[in-house]
Short mmCIF file of C-alpha atoms in Angstrom, two decimals:
data_model
loop_
_atom_site.label_atom_id
_atom_site.label_comp_id
_atom_site.label_asym_id
_atom_site.label_seq_id
_atom_site.Cartn_x
_atom_site.Cartn_y
_atom_site.Cartn_z
CA MET A 1 0.01 0.02 0.00
CA SER A 2 1.40 3.36 -0.93
CA THR A 3 2.30 5.98 1.65
CA ALA A 4 -0.22 8.45 0.17
CA ARG A 5 -3.08 5.87 0.40
CA GLU A 6 -2.17 4.94 3.95
CA GLU A 7 -2.24 8.61 4.92
CA ILE A 8 -5.61 9.10 3.32
CA LEU A 9 -7.13 6.07 5.14
CA ASP A 10 -5.59 7.12 8.41
CA ARG A 11 -7.36 10.47 8.18
CA ILE A 12 -10.61 8.75 7.28
CA ARG A 13 -10.34 6.40 10.27
CA ALA A 14 -9.50 9.27 12.57
CA ALA A 15 -12.46 11.32 11.28
CA ILE A 16 -15.03 8.56 11.89
CA SER A 17 -13.50 7.10 15.05
CA PRO A 18 -15.58 7.73 18.25
CA ASP A 19 -12.14 8.43 19.98
CA THR A 20 -11.51 11.43 17.88
CA PRO A 21 -11.70 14.57 20.11
CA ALA A 22 -14.00 16.51 17.83
CA ARG A 23 -16.45 13.61 17.66
CA ALA A 24 -16.25 12.97 21.42
CA GLY A 25 -17.67 16.52 21.95
CA SER A 26 -21.31 17.45 22.22
CA PRO A 27 -23.24 18.33 19.02
CA ALA A 28 -23.01 21.99 20.01
CA GLN A 29 -19.21 21.72 20.30
CA VAL A 30 -19.00 19.99 16.87
CA ASP A 31 -21.18 22.72 15.32
CA ALA A 32 -19.10 25.43 16.86
CA ALA A 33 -15.95 23.78 15.61
CA TYR A 34 -17.39 23.64 12.14
CA ALA A 35 -18.61 27.20 12.22
CA ALA A 36 -15.07 28.29 13.38
CA LEU A 37 -13.47 26.92 10.16
CA PRO A 38 -11.89 29.73 8.06
CA ARG A 39 -13.95 30.62 5.06
CA ASP A 40 -11.93 33.39 3.46
CA TYR A 41 -13.12 32.44 -0.09
CA ARG A 42 -15.65 34.43 -2.07
CA ARG A 43 -19.15 33.36 -1.04
CA ALA A 44 -21.15 35.73 -3.32
CA HIS A 45 -20.65 37.34 -6.73
CA HIS A 46 -23.56 39.79 -6.48
CA ASP A 47 -24.53 42.20 -3.82
CA ALA A 48 -28.35 42.25 -3.59
CA ALA A 49 -28.20 45.70 -2.22
CA GLY A 50 -26.55 47.03 -5.46
CA THR A 51 -27.66 44.52 -8.03
CA ASP A 52 -31.11 43.95 -9.48
CA ILE A 53 -31.00 40.23 -8.82
CA VAL A 54 -34.56 39.55 -10.00
CA ALA A 55 -33.67 41.03 -13.43
CA LEU A 56 -30.41 39.07 -13.41
CA PHE A 57 -32.30 35.87 -12.71
CA ALA A 58 -34.73 36.51 -15.54
CA GLU A 59 -31.86 37.27 -17.93
CA ARG A 60 -30.03 34.10 -16.97
CA ALA A 61 -33.12 31.99 -17.16
CA ALA A 62 -33.98 33.38 -20.62
CA ASP A 63 -30.32 32.43 -21.63
CA TYR A 64 -31.44 28.88 -21.03
CA ARG A 65 -34.34 29.28 -23.47
CA ALA A 66 -37.01 29.65 -20.80
CA VAL A 67 -39.84 32.08 -21.40
CA VAL A 68 -39.78 34.76 -18.65
CA GLU A 69 -42.50 37.21 -17.93
CA ARG A 70 -43.30 39.68 -15.19
CA ALA A 71 -46.74 39.69 -13.66
CA GLY A 72 -47.96 42.01 -10.89
CA GLU A 73 -49.74 40.47 -8.04
CA ALA A 74 -53.16 41.55 -9.27
CA ASP A 75 -52.37 40.44 -12.81
CA LEU A 76 -50.93 37.01 -11.91
CA PRO A 77 -54.25 35.00 -12.21
CA ALA A 78 -54.83 36.49 -15.66
CA ALA A 79 -51.27 35.72 -16.73
CA ILE A 80 -51.60 32.12 -15.52
CA ALA A 81 -54.93 31.67 -17.37
CA ARG A 82 -53.38 33.02 -20.54
CA VAL A 83 -50.35 30.72 -20.44
CA LEU A 84 -52.48 27.64 -19.61
CA ALA A 85 -55.09 28.44 -22.25
CA GLU A 86 -53.25 26.45 -24.94
CA LEU A 87 -52.86 23.28 -22.85
CA PRO A 88 -55.54 20.57 -23.33
CA THR A 89 -54.70 19.29 -19.80
CA PHE A 90 -52.45 20.41 -16.97
CA LEU A 91 -51.66 19.21 -13.49
CA VAL A 92 -52.44 21.16 -10.34
CA PRO A 93 -50.36 19.90 -7.46
CA ASP A 94 -51.84 19.90 -3.90
CA GLY A 95 -51.43 23.16 -2.01
CA LEU A 96 -51.19 25.42 -5.07
CA PRO A 97 -52.70 28.77 -4.06
CA PRO A 98 -56.25 28.65 -5.33
CA GLN A 99 -56.23 32.41 -6.19
CA TRP A 100 -53.66 31.62 -8.87
CA LEU A 101 -56.32 29.81 -10.88
CA ALA A 102 -59.08 32.38 -10.15
CA ALA A 103 -59.02 33.71 -13.76
CA LEU A 104 -59.51 30.27 -15.41
CA PRO A 105 -62.83 30.35 -17.32
CA ALA A 106 -64.62 27.78 -15.08
CA ASP A 107 -66.06 27.38 -11.55
CA GLY A 108 -62.77 25.92 -10.38
CA PRO A 109 -60.60 22.80 -10.67
CA VAL A 110 -62.08 19.38 -10.08
CA GLU A 111 -60.53 15.92 -10.53
CA ALA A 112 -60.36 14.84 -14.20
CA SER A 113 -58.75 12.01 -15.98
CA ALA A 114 -55.61 12.65 -18.01
CA GLY A 115 -55.83 12.94 -21.74
CA ASP A 116 -59.13 14.83 -22.09
CA GLU A 117 -59.95 16.80 -25.26
CA ALA A 118 -58.53 20.27 -25.83
CA ASP A 119 -62.04 21.73 -26.21
CA ARG A 120 -63.32 20.38 -22.87
CA PRO A 121 -64.29 22.91 -20.10
CA THR A 122 -61.47 24.20 -17.92
CA ALA A 123 -62.69 22.02 -14.96
CA ASP A 124 -62.27 18.96 -17.15
CA ARG A 125 -58.71 20.06 -18.21
CA VAL A 126 -57.38 20.20 -14.67
CA VAL A 127 -55.67 16.90 -13.53
CA LEU A 128 -55.06 16.16 -9.81
CA ASP A 129 -52.46 13.74 -8.53
CA ASP A 130 -54.81 12.10 -6.15
CA PRO A 131 -54.57 9.19 -6.16
CA PRO A 132 -50.97 9.39 -7.61
CA LEU A 133 -50.86 9.03 -11.30
CA SER A 134 -48.73 6.39 -12.99
CA ALA A 135 -45.91 7.41 -15.28
CA ARG A 136 -48.06 6.37 -18.20
CA GLU A 137 -50.88 8.60 -17.11
CA LEU A 138 -48.52 11.50 -16.42
CA ASP A 139 -47.29 11.12 -19.95
CA THR A 140 -50.68 11.98 -21.29
CA VAL A 141 -50.95 15.29 -19.39
CA ALA A 142 -49.70 18.28 -21.44
CA GLY A 143 -48.27 20.42 -18.67
CA VAL A 144 -47.95 21.39 -14.98
CA ILE A 145 -48.11 24.55 -12.89
CA THR A 146 -46.11 24.89 -9.69
CA GLY A 147 -44.58 27.28 -7.32
CA CYS A 148 -41.03 26.88 -6.19
CA ALA A 149 -38.87 27.04 -2.92
CA ALA A 150 -36.22 29.37 -4.15
CA ALA A 151 -34.43 30.67 -7.25
CA ILE A 152 -30.79 31.62 -8.07
CA ALA A 153 -30.00 34.83 -9.96
CA GLU A 154 -26.48 33.98 -10.72
CA THR A 155 -27.45 30.81 -12.71
CA GLY A 156 -31.03 31.41 -13.59
CA THR A 157 -31.98 28.28 -11.64
CA ILE A 158 -35.29 27.39 -9.99
CA ILE A 159 -35.25 25.07 -6.88
CA LEU A 160 -38.20 22.85 -5.94
CA ASP A 161 -38.41 21.25 -2.54
CA HIS A 162 -41.61 19.51 -3.45
CA GLY A 163 -43.63 21.04 -0.71
CA PRO A 164 -47.17 22.49 -1.02
CA GLY A 165 -47.88 23.80 -4.46
CA GLN A 166 -45.00 21.89 -6.14
CA GLY A 167 -45.98 18.29 -6.06
CA ARG A 168 -43.75 15.21 -6.23
CA ARG A 169 -40.70 15.21 -8.57
CA ALA A 170 -42.36 13.19 -11.30
CA LEU A 171 -45.07 15.88 -11.85
CA THR A 172 -42.40 18.28 -13.06
CA LEU A 173 -40.30 15.80 -15.15
CA VAL A 174 -42.88 13.94 -17.21
CA PRO A 175 -45.25 16.52 -18.74
CA ASP A 176 -43.87 18.47 -21.67
CA PHE A 177 -44.74 21.99 -20.30
CA HIS A 178 -43.85 23.42 -16.86
CA LEU A 179 -45.19 26.80 -15.72
CA VAL A 180 -43.45 28.12 -12.64
CA VAL A 181 -44.48 31.06 -10.50
CA VAL A 182 -41.44 32.73 -8.80
CA ARG A 183 -41.90 35.51 -6.18
CA ALA A 184 -39.35 38.21 -6.23
CA ASP A 185 -38.56 37.55 -2.58
CA GLN A 186 -37.61 34.00 -3.41
CA VAL A 187 -34.76 34.99 -5.67
CA ALA A 188 -31.35 34.59 -4.10
CA ALA A 189 -28.28 36.27 -5.59
CA ASP A 190 -25.92 33.20 -5.42
CA LEU A 191 -25.93 29.51 -4.67
CA PRO A 192 -24.74 29.83 -1.04
CA ASP A 193 -27.61 32.25 -0.32
CA ALA A 194 -30.18 29.94 -1.99
CA ILE A 195 -28.87 26.89 -0.12
CA ALA A 196 -29.18 28.72 3.26
CA ARG A 197 -32.83 29.16 2.52
CA LEU A 198 -33.63 25.53 2.00
CA ASP A 199 -34.49 22.80 4.40
CA PRO A 200 -31.74 20.16 4.11
CA ALA A 201 -34.15 17.39 5.21
CA ARG A 202 -36.31 17.93 2.03
CA PRO A 203 -35.61 16.68 -1.49
CA HIS A 204 -34.55 19.30 -3.91
CA THR A 205 -34.73 19.58 -7.71
CA PHE A 206 -32.65 22.23 -9.52
CA ILE A 207 -34.04 23.38 -12.88
CA SER A 208 -32.04 25.58 -15.21
CA GLY A 209 -34.13 26.05 -18.36
CA PRO A 210 -35.96 23.40 -20.29
CA SER A 211 -34.63 19.90 -20.34
CA ALA A 212 -31.84 19.67 -22.93
CA THR A 213 -29.11 17.30 -24.04
CA SER A 214 -26.88 16.69 -27.04
CA ASP A 215 -25.27 13.78 -28.69
CA ILE A 216 -21.59 13.29 -29.65
CA GLU A 217 -22.21 15.58 -32.75
CA LEU A 218 -23.47 18.36 -30.43
CA ILE A 219 -27.05 18.15 -31.83
CA ARG A 220 -29.24 19.64 -29.18
CA VAL A 221 -32.37 17.73 -28.25
CA GLU A 222 -34.90 19.15 -25.86
CA GLY A 223 -37.43 17.32 -23.66
CA VAL A 224 -35.46 14.16 -23.07
CA HIS A 225 -34.99 14.37 -19.28
CA GLY A 226 -37.79 16.73 -18.41
CA PRO A 227 -40.18 19.42 -19.85
CA ARG A 228 -39.43 20.62 -23.31
CA ASN A 229 -40.87 24.09 -22.45
CA LEU A 230 -40.29 26.05 -19.27
CA HIS A 231 -42.44 29.26 -18.70
CA ILE A 232 -41.57 31.45 -15.71
CA LEU A 233 -43.87 34.17 -14.24
CA VAL A 234 -42.02 36.44 -11.86
CA THR A 235 -44.35 38.14 -9.50
CA GLY A 236 -44.17 40.31 -6.31
CA LEU A 237 -41.98 43.01 -7.80
CA PRO A 238 -42.29 46.58 -6.42
CA ALA A 239 -43.97 49.19 -8.71
CA ALA A 240 -40.50 50.70 -9.31
CA ALA A 241 -39.58 47.56 -11.30
CA ASP A 242 -42.01 48.41 -14.10
CA ASP A 243 -39.07 48.45 -16.59
CA PHE A 244 -37.93 44.97 -15.51
CA HIS A 245 -38.65 43.38 -18.91
CA SER A 246 -36.31 45.83 -20.61
CA PHE A 247 -33.29 43.91 -19.32
CA ILE A 248 -34.34 40.79 -21.27
CA PRO A 249 -35.23 41.39 -24.90
CA ALA A 250 -37.23 38.15 -25.07
CA VAL A 251 -39.31 38.99 -22.00
CA THR A 252 -42.84 40.50 -22.16
CA SER A 253 -44.74 42.24 -19.54
CA THR A 254 -48.37 41.36 -18.66
#
């Protein structure tokens, strides 16, 4: 066995040994020792106080070929209804704020089977995951609408923790269209800021644009590992952000 390998294994044994001083301490002492580790590296590239991080998020998300729009709080239901109008069926996860669907031209969502005709009333276009749909049933649904847990401006990434209004992971991987509502206060400047907002005990899905891959000849194919189309509605911006869409040429304002 090489000297380098012995050294590495010795360090691992020491780290996991109950006789190691750091491990023999209380959880509070271990946490304090971890917090005391030097962290003199750069933890953020953008100062939220001096950077319009919401506009940066929208710009980066649009770079990934996502459609990004701004919608005021009062206009959000109408924007959602407009985006969903082209879908024959769409999933509504448990816990989605009911006011988001208030502008849909129907009495409200009720359980419906997947694969209904496009000209059915809105109530029949809404699909609920109760009981949980099979992969085959999910594949017949055109799209899904969700909220999110956080978003990252630096990378244009949306983070789901699959809590209320987000549904289980399969709901946002199988349908071809994903509409996400992102509140301005959910946008973090950088990855460390976003991670600090998350519950480490929950599962997390990171979404940077529509699903895309390429073969050895670099031919881009979308929709292989997830939705082919990602549409983002950013809401909760202050009135002073009325020119938000001017930062992203492809973005329109509702």
